[in-house]
XYZ file of C-alpha atoms in Angstrom:
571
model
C -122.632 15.105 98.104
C -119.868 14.174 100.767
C -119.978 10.643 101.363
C -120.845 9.213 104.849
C -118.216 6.726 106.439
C -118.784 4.259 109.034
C -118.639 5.576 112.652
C -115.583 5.615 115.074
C -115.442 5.806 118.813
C -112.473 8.806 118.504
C -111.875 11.499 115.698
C -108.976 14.219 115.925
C -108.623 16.708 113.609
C -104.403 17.044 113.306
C -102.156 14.443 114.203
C -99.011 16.279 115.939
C -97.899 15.841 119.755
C -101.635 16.540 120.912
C -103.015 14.563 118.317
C -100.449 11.849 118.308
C -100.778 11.553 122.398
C -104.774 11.227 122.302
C -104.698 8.651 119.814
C -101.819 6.219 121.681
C -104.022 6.497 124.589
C -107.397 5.997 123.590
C -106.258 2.810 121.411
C -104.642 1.707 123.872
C -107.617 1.596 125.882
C -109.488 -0.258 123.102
C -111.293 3.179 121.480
C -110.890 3.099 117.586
C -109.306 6.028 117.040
C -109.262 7.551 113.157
C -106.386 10.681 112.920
C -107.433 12.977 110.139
C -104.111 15.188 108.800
C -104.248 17.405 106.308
C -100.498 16.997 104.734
C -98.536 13.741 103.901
C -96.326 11.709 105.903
C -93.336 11.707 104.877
C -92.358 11.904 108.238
C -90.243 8.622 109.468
C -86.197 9.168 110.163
C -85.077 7.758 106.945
C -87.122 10.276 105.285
C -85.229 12.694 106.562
C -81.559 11.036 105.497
C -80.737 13.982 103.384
C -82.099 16.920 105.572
C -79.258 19.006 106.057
C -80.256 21.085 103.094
C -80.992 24.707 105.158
C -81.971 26.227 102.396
C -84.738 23.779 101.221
C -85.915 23.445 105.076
C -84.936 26.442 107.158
C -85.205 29.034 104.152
C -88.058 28.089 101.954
C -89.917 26.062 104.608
C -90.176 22.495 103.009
C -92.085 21.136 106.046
C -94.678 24.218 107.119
C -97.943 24.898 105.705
C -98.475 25.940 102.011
C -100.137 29.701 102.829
C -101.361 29.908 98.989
C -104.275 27.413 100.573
C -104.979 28.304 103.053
C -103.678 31.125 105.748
C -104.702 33.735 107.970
C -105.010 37.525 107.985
C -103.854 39.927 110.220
C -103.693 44.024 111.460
C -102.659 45.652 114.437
C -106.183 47.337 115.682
C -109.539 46.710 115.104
C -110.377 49.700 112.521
C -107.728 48.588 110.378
C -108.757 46.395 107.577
C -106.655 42.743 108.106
C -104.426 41.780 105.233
C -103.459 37.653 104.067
C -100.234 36.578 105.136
C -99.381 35.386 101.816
C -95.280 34.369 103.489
C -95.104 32.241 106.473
C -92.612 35.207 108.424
C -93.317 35.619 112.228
C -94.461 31.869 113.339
C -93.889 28.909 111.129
C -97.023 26.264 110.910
C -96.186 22.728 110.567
C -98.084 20.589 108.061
C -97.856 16.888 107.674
C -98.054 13.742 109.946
C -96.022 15.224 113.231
C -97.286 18.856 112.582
C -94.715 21.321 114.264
C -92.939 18.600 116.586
C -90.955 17.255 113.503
C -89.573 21.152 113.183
C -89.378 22.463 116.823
C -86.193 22.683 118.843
C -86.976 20.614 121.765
C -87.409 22.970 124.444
C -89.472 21.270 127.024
C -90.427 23.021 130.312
C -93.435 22.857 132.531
C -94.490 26.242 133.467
C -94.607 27.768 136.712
C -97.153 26.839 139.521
C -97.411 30.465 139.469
C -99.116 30.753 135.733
C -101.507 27.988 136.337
C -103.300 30.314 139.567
C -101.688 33.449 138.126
C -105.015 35.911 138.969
C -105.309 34.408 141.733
C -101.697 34.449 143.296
C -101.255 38.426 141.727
C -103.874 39.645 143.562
C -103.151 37.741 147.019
C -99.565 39.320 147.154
C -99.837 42.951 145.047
C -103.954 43.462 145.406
C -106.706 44.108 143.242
C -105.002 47.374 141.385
C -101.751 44.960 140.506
C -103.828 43.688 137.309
C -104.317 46.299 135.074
C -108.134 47.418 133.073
C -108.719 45.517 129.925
C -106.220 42.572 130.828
C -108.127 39.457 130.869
C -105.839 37.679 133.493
C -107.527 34.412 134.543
C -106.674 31.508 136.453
C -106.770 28.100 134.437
C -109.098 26.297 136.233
C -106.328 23.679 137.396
C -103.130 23.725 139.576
C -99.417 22.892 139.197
C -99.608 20.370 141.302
C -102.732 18.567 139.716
C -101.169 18.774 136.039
C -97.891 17.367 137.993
C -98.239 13.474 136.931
C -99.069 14.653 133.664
C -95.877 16.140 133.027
C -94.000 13.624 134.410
C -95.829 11.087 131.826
C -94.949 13.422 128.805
C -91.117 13.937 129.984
C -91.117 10.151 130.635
C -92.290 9.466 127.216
C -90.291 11.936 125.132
C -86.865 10.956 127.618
C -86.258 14.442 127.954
C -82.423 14.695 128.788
C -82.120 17.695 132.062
C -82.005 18.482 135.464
C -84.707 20.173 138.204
C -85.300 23.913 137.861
C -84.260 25.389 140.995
C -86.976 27.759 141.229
C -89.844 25.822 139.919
C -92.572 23.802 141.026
C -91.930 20.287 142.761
C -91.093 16.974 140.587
C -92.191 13.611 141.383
C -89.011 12.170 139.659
C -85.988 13.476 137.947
C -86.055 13.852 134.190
C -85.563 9.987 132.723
C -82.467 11.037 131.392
C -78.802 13.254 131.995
C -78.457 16.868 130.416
C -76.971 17.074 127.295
C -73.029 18.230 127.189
C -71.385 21.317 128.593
C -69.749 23.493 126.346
C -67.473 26.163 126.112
C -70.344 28.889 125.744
C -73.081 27.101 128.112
C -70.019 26.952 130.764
C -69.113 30.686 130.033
C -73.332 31.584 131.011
C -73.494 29.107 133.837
C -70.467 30.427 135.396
C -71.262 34.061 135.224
C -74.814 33.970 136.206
C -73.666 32.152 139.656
C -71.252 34.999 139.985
C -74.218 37.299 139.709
C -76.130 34.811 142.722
C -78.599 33.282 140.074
C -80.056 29.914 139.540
C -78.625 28.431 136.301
C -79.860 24.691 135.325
C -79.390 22.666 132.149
C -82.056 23.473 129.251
C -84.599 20.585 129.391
C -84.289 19.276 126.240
C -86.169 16.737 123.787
C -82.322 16.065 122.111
C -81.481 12.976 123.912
C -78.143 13.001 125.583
C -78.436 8.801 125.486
C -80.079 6.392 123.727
C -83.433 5.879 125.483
C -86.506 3.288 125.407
C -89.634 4.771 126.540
C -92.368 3.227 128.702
C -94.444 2.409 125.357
C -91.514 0.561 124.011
C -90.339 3.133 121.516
C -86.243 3.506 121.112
C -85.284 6.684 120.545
C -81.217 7.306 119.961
C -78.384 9.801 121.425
C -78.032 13.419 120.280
C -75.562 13.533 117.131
C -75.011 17.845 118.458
C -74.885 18.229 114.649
C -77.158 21.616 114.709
C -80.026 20.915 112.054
C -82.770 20.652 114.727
C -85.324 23.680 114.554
C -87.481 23.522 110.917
C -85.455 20.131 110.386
C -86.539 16.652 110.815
C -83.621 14.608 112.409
C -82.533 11.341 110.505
C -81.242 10.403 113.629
C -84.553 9.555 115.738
C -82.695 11.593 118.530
C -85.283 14.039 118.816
C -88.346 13.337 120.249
C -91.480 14.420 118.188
C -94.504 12.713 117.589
C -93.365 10.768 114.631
C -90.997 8.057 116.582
C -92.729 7.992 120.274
C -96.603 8.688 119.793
C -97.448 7.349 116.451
C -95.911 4.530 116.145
C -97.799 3.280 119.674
C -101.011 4.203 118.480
C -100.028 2.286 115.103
C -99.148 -1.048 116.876
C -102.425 -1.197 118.581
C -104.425 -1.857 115.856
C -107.117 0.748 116.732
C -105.529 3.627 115.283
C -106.001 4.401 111.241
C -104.478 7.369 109.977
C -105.871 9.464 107.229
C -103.751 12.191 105.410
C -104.417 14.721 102.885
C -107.534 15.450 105.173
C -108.700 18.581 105.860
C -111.506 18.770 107.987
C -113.549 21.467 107.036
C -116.657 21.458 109.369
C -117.297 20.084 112.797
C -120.708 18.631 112.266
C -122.723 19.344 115.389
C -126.648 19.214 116.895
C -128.272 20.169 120.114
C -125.349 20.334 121.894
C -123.546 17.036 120.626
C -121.286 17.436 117.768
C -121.746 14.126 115.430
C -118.779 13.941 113.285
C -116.228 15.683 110.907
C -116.745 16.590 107.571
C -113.344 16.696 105.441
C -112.062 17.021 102.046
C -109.692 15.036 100.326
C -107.474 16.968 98.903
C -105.840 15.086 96.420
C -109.015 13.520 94.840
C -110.709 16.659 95.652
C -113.768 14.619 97.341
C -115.743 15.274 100.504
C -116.651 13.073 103.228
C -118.388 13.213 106.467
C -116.962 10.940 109.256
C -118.928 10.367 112.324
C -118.055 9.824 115.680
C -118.431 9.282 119.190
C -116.210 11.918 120.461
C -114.110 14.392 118.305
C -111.012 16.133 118.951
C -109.512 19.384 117.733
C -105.923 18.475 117.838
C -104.779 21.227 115.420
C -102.614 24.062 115.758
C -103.820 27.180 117.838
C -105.285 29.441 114.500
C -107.356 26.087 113.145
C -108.468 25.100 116.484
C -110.436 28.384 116.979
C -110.863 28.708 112.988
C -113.166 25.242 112.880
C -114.892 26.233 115.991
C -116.074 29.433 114.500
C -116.793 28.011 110.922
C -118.973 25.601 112.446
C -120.533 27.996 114.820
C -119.944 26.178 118.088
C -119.564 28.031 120.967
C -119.786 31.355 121.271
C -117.630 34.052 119.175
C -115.585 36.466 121.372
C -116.562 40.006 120.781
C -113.904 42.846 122.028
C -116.773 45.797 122.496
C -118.518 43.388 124.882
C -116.346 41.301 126.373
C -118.484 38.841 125.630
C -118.274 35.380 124.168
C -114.971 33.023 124.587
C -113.730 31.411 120.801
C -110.938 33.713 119.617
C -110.650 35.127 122.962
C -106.767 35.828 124.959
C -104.902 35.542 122.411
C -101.829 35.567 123.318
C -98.010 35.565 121.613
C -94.357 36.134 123.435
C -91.722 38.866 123.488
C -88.029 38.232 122.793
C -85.968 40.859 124.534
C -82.384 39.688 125.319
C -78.276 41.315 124.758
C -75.546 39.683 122.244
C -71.878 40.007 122.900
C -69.343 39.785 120.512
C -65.746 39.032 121.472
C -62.816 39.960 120.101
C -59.947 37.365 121.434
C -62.101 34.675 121.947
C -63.508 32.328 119.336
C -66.345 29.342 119.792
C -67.535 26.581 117.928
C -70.463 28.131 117.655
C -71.660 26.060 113.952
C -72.071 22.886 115.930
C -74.929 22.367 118.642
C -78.433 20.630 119.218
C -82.156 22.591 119.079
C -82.228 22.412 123.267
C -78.575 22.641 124.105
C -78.511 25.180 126.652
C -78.545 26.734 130.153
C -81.207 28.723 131.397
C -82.067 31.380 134.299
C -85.640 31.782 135.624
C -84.645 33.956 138.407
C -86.702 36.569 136.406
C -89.321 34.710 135.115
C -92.936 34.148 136.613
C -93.126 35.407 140.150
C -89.646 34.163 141.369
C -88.496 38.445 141.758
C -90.865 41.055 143.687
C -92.972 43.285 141.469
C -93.859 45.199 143.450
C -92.619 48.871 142.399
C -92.484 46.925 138.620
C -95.375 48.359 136.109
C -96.011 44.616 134.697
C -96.588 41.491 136.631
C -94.710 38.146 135.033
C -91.356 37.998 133.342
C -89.332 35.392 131.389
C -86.602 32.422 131.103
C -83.036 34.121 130.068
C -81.317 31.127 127.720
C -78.320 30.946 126.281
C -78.580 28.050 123.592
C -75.894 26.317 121.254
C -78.455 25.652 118.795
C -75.529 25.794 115.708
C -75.136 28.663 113.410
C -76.204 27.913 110.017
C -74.697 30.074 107.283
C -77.400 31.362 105.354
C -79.687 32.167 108.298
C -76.708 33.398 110.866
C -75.245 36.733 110.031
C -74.048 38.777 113.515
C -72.407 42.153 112.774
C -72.137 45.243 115.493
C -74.819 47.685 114.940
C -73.410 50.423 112.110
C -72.366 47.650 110.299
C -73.764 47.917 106.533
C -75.738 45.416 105.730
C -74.135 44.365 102.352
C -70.397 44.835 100.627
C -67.038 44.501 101.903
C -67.075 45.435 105.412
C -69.902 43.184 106.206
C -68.638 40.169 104.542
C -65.483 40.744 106.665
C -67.132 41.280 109.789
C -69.511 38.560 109.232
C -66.945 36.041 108.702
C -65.087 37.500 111.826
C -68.370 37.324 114.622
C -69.835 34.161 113.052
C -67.694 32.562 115.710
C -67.308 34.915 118.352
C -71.171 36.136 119.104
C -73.043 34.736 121.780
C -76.983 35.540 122.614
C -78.697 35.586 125.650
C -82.319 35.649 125.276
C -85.719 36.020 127.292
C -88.860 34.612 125.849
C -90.885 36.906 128.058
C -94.193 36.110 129.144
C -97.479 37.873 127.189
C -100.508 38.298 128.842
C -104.146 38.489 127.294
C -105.158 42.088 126.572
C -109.071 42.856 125.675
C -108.478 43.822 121.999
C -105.727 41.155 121.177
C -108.050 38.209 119.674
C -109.053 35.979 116.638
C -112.108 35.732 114.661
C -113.009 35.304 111.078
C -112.328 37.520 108.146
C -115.252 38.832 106.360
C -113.082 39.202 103.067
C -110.844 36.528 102.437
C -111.364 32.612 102.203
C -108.803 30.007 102.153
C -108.807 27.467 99.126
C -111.788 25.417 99.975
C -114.120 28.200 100.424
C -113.810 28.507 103.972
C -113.274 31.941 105.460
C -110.059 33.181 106.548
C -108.983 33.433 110.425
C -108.116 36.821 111.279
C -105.689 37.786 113.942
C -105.914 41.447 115.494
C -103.016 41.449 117.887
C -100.783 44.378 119.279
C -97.805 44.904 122.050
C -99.175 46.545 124.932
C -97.866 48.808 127.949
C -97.311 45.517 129.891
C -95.106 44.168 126.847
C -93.282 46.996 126.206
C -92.309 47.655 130.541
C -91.412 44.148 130.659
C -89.255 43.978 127.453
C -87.408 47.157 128.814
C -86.654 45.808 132.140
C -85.087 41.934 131.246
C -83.022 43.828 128.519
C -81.417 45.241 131.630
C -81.061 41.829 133.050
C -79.486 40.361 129.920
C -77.594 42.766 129.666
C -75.771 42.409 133.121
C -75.338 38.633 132.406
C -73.519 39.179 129.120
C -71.296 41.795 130.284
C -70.459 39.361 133.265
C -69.419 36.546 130.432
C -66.999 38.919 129.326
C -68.170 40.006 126.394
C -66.130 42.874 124.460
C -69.443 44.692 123.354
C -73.276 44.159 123.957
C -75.841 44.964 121.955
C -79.406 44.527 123.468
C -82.452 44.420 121.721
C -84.223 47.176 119.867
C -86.903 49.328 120.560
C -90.634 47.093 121.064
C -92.535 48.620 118.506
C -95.870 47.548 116.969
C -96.064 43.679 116.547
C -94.747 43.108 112.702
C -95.907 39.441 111.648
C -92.976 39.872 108.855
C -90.139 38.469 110.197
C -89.705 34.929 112.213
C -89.755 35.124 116.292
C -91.358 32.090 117.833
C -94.036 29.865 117.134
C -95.379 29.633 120.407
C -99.394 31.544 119.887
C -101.398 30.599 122.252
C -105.055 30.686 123.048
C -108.443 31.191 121.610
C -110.097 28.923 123.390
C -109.207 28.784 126.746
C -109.560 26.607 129.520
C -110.995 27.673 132.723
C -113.404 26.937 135.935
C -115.762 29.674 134.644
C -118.126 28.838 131.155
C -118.777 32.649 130.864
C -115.076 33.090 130.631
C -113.706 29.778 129.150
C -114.281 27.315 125.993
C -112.960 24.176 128.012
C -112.623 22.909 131.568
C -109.493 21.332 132.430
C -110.010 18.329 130.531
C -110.348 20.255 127.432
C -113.635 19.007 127.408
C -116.099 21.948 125.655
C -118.548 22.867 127.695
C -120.995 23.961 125.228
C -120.655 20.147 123.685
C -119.563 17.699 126.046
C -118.181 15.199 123.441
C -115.664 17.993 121.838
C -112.295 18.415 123.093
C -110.341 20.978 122.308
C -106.711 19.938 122.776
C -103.085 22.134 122.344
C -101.740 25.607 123.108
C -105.037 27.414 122.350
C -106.389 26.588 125.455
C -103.723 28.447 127.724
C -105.368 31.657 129.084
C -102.053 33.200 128.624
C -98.404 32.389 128.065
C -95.872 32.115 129.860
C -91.836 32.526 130.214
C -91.162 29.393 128.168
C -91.761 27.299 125.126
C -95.481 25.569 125.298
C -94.733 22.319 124.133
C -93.971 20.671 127.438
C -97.462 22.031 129.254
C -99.586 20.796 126.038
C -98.044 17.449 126.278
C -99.120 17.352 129.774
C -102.768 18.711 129.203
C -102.888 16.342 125.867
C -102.791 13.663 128.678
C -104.916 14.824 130.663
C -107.366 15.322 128.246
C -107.063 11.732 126.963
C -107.827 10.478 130.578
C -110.903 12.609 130.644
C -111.768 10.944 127.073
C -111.552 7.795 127.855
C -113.277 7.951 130.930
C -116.239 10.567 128.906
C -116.180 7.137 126.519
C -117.721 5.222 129.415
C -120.201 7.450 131.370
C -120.288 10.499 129.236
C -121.501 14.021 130.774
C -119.191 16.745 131.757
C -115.865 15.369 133.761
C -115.389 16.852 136.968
C-alpha cells in the first residue's frame, strides 16, 4: 500500500530549468511547492571540482539517465516492431537535480516570431498548397511578441552573455551581459559571412563572459573558456543551469522541499481534476502518493507524454485517425553543415566554452523567400569553439581509414586545423512521426515503455540538401583548403549522438481538438495539470529549445499562480 502524505499547494514531477523555474516562482509567491526528482543531487559546483574526466562524463555518460531502468523504444514506421534503446546514442537524457541544464552547452535563443504563427504566416505569403498533406503545421496558440517579457525574464535570470539577432524578433532590452571573446576561428566566420552580405551576431550564450548577480540574488562567475561544458557540470558556477540560479531561490524561500530518488509513476486523477502524484522511492523501494493542489509535469519531453499516457489523461494520438493529441508532432532536428580543413593554418581549437560562437540566421525561419523551395523553414548556420576533446574529436578527410598509421597521423595533423560550420535545421511535425506506449516492453517499475516511431521526411531531406549548399559557400569563403559537407540524409538512426533537442507530444495550441495545453501549459482536459518543457512546441525550430522553454516555464508559473487563486481555465 503506498502511503498517503500530507497535501501541498504545488507538485512537479522533474526538477530541471522548467521544474526549477516553477518552483522559485510559486514559493516565492507563498505556494508550498514539493519538487519530486528521480536521481540524486549531487549537483552543486564543488561537486563538480574534478569534472574534467571526458571519459567518465562525455564517454560513459556519468550524469544521463541509467537506460537499464528505465528507457524507451523505437522503429522507423509503424509496421515495424520498436526495439529498447538499451545505449543512450542519438539524444542524451539528464538525470539528477538540474536534469539536462547541468550537461547542455548553453545555447540560448528565442525563436523566431515566425515559428510561433508559422501556419498562419506560410499560408498568408505562399497559400494553402505551400504546406504539404500529412504535415501537421500549427500555430502555437501565442505570439512572439506576447512570450517577449518572458524571455527577457529567463535571459535576465540566466545573464546570458550576447548581442541582438539582426534578423529576429524585437527585444525589450539588450542581453544583461557582453558576448563572450572573439577568436581566431569565430573572427575567420564573422568576417567571411559579411563578405558574402549576411547577418553574423555573437552566439547567445549561458557561459558568462563576466561575473554576474541576477535579479533573485544569485552570483554566478566569468567563463574560465576551458572547453568541458556540454555533458559536464562546470566547477566554476559560470554556466547557468538550474542548479546555481533557480534552485537555490526556491530553496531560500522556505516553501520549496525537494525530494530525490522520486520517480513518479502515476498522475493520480478524477473527473477531470488530477489529485496528486503517486511515486516510488527508489532507494527504499517504497511507494507513496502525494497530493496536491496543482501538479506539474516538469520532465523531459519522452516522460512528459509517457506519464500522461500511463495515467490515461487526455487523449492518446492515433496516426490512422488523426485523432487524439498525447504523443502527437513529434518532432526532432537535422544537422546538415560543411567542415574545412586547412593546411597552413593552425587554431587553438582544444580550448573554448559550450556557447562560444557566431551564428547566421539569414537562412533560418522565414528570413529567405521559399518560394520556388520544396520545404518551408530552414536553420541557424554556427560556427562554435566549443574545445576539442581528444577522445571524442577525431577529423580526418573522407578516404581516410579509420584506424592504423595514416589516421593517427592525419588525426594528429587536423585536430587543429578543422573548423565546422553547422545548421541545426528546423523539423516539422509529419502525421506518422509520434509517441505512444509500447505494448512489449516495461521499464523497471512495471510501467510500460514509451515508444518513439519517428522518420526523415521529403521536407527533411530538401531542406538538408539545400543549407549544405549554404555551408558550404561560407566555408569555402573562410578559406578553407578542402570542404567536406555532410552525408547523404538517410533514415533517422537513434545510434549515434546528434542533439538533444526532441520536442513535442503534447503540444500547446488555441485549438483542444488539436492541442494538450493552451499557452499557459495549462491541460485542458484537467485544468489543475500543467504540462511544462519542450514537449509542448508544435514543432521545432532553427535553434536549441532551451531559451523558448525558459520563457514558457514562466509563463506557465504566472498562469499557476494566478490558477492558485481563482482556478478555471486561464485565458
Amino acid at each position: 500500500m503506498a502511503k498517503t502524505l500530507p497535501k501541498t499547494d504545488v507538485v512537479t514531477v522533474g526538477v530541471g530549468w522548467t521544474g526549477g523555474i516553477i518552483a522559485a516562482e510559486c514559493a516565492k509567491e507563498g505556494l508550498k511547492v514539493v519538487g519530486l526528482e528521480r536521481g540524486g543531487d549531487k549537483r552543486n559546483s564543488e561537486d563538480f571540482s574534478m569534472v574534467h574526466d571526458e571519459l567518465r562524463y562525455a564517454i560513459r555518460y556519468d550524469l544521463m539517465q541509467d537506460v537499464s531502468k528505465e528507457t524507451i523504444t523505437f522503429r522507423n514506421k509503424g509496421n515495424q516492431r520498436a526495439l529498447p534503446m538499451r545505449q543512450l546514442g542519438s539524444f542524451l537524457l539528464g538525470e539528477g537535480v538540474g536534469g539536462s541544464g547541468i550537461h547542455w552547452n548553453g545555447h540560448t535563443f528565442r525563436f523566431l516570431p515566425y515559428d510561433f504563427e508559422i501556419k498562419s504566416k506560410t499560408i498568408e505569403k505562399y497559400g494553402k498548397n505551400k504546406i504539404k498533406k500529412d504535415y501537421l503545421i500549427q500555430d502555437w496558440g501565442i505570439t512572439y511578441d506576447e512570450l517577449e517579457p518572458y524571455f527577457d525574464k529567463f535571459e535576465k535570470t540566466c545573464g546570458i552573455s550576447g548581442e541582438p539577432n539582426p534578423l529576429g524578433g524585437k527585444r525589450s532590452a539588450d542581453y544583461p551581459t557582453p558576448p563572450m571573446k572573439k577568436t581566431v576561428i569565430t573572427k575567420k566566420f564573422r568576417d567571411a559571412a559579411e563578405k558574402l552580405k549576411l547577418h553574423p551576431y555573437s552566439l547567445p550564450s549561458a557561459n558568462l563572459s563576466t561575473d554576474y548577480t541576477n535579479p533573485d540574488g544569485e552570483k554566478l562567475n566569468a567563463c574560465q573558456y576551458c572547453a568541458f561544458c556540454e555533458r559536464f557540470g562546470c566547477e566554476y558556477g559560470a554556466k547557468s543551469s538550474p542548479n546555481v540560479t533557480v534552485i537555490p531561490t526556491a530553496k531560500k524561500t522556505g516553501n520549496f522541499e525537494l525530494r530525490t530518488h522520486a520517480n513518479v509513476v502515476e498522475i493520480i486523477h478524477k473527473n477531470g481534476k488530477a489529485t496528486g502524484v503517486r511515486y516510488i522511492d527508489t532507494l527504499k523501494g517504497e511507494e507513496y502518493i502525494q497530493p496536491a493542489d496543482v501538479v506539474v509535469l516538469t520532465s523531459y519531453v519522452m516522460n512528459n507524454s509517457k506519464l500522461l499516457l500511463v495515467s490515461k489523461l487526455g487523449q492518446p494520438y492515433n496516426p490512422d485517425t488523426g485523432k487524439g493529441v498525447i504523443g502527437r508532432n513529434y518532432c526532432y532536428q537535422i544537422l546538415p553543415g560543411s567542415t574545412g580543413f586547412y593546411e597552413k593554418e593552425r587554431f587553438n581549437s582544444y580550448m573554448g566554452a559550450g556557447a562560444l560562437g557566431e551564428v547566421v540566421d539569414d537562412f533560418n525561419g522565414d528570413n529567405f523567400d521559399h518560394s520556388d523551395l520544396d520545404f518551408i523553414h530552414g536553420g541557424a548556420l554556427v560556427v562554435s569553439q566549443a574545445g576539442y576533446r581528444p577522445i571524442g574529436n577525431n577529423p580526418v578527410p573522407s578516404g581516410t581509414p579509420l584506424w592504423g598509421k595514416e589516421f593517427k597521423q592525419k588525426s594528429i595533423k587536423y585536430y587543429t586545423r578543422t573548423i565546422s560550420a553547422g545548421y541545426q535545421g528546423a523539423s516539422m511535425p509529419y502525421r506518422y512521426n509520434y509517441l505512444d506506449l509500447d505494448p512489449n516492453y516495461k521499464d523497471a517499475y512495471g510501467v510500460p515503455l514509451l515508444r518513439m516511431t519517428y522518420n526523415y521526411t521529403e521536407q527533411d531531406r530538401n531542406l538538408y540538401n539545400y543549407l549544405n549548399k549554404q555551408s558550404h559557400k561560407v566555408m569555402k569563403e573562410m578559406g578553407a583548403d578542402i570542404v567536406e559537407d555532410s552525408g547523404e540524409l538517410m533514415d533517422y538512426n537513434i545510434v549515434p549522438y546528434q542533439t538533444t533537442h526532441n520536442v513535442g507530444g503534447v503540444i500547446m495550441g488555441d485549438d483542444p481538438s488539436i492541442s494538450a495545453v493552451n499557452n499557459y501549459s495549462q491541460m485542458w482536459d484537467a485544468d489543475n495539470v500543467f504540462v511544462v518543457g519542450a514537449s509542448s512546441f508544435p514543432h521545432n525550430s532553427g535553434y536549441n529549445p532551451t531559451g523558448t522553454l525558459g520563457a514558457l516555464a514562466y509563463r506557465a508559473s504566472e498562469g499557476i499562480i494566478q490558477y492558485s487563486k481563482k482556478g478555471g481555465q486561464l485565458a
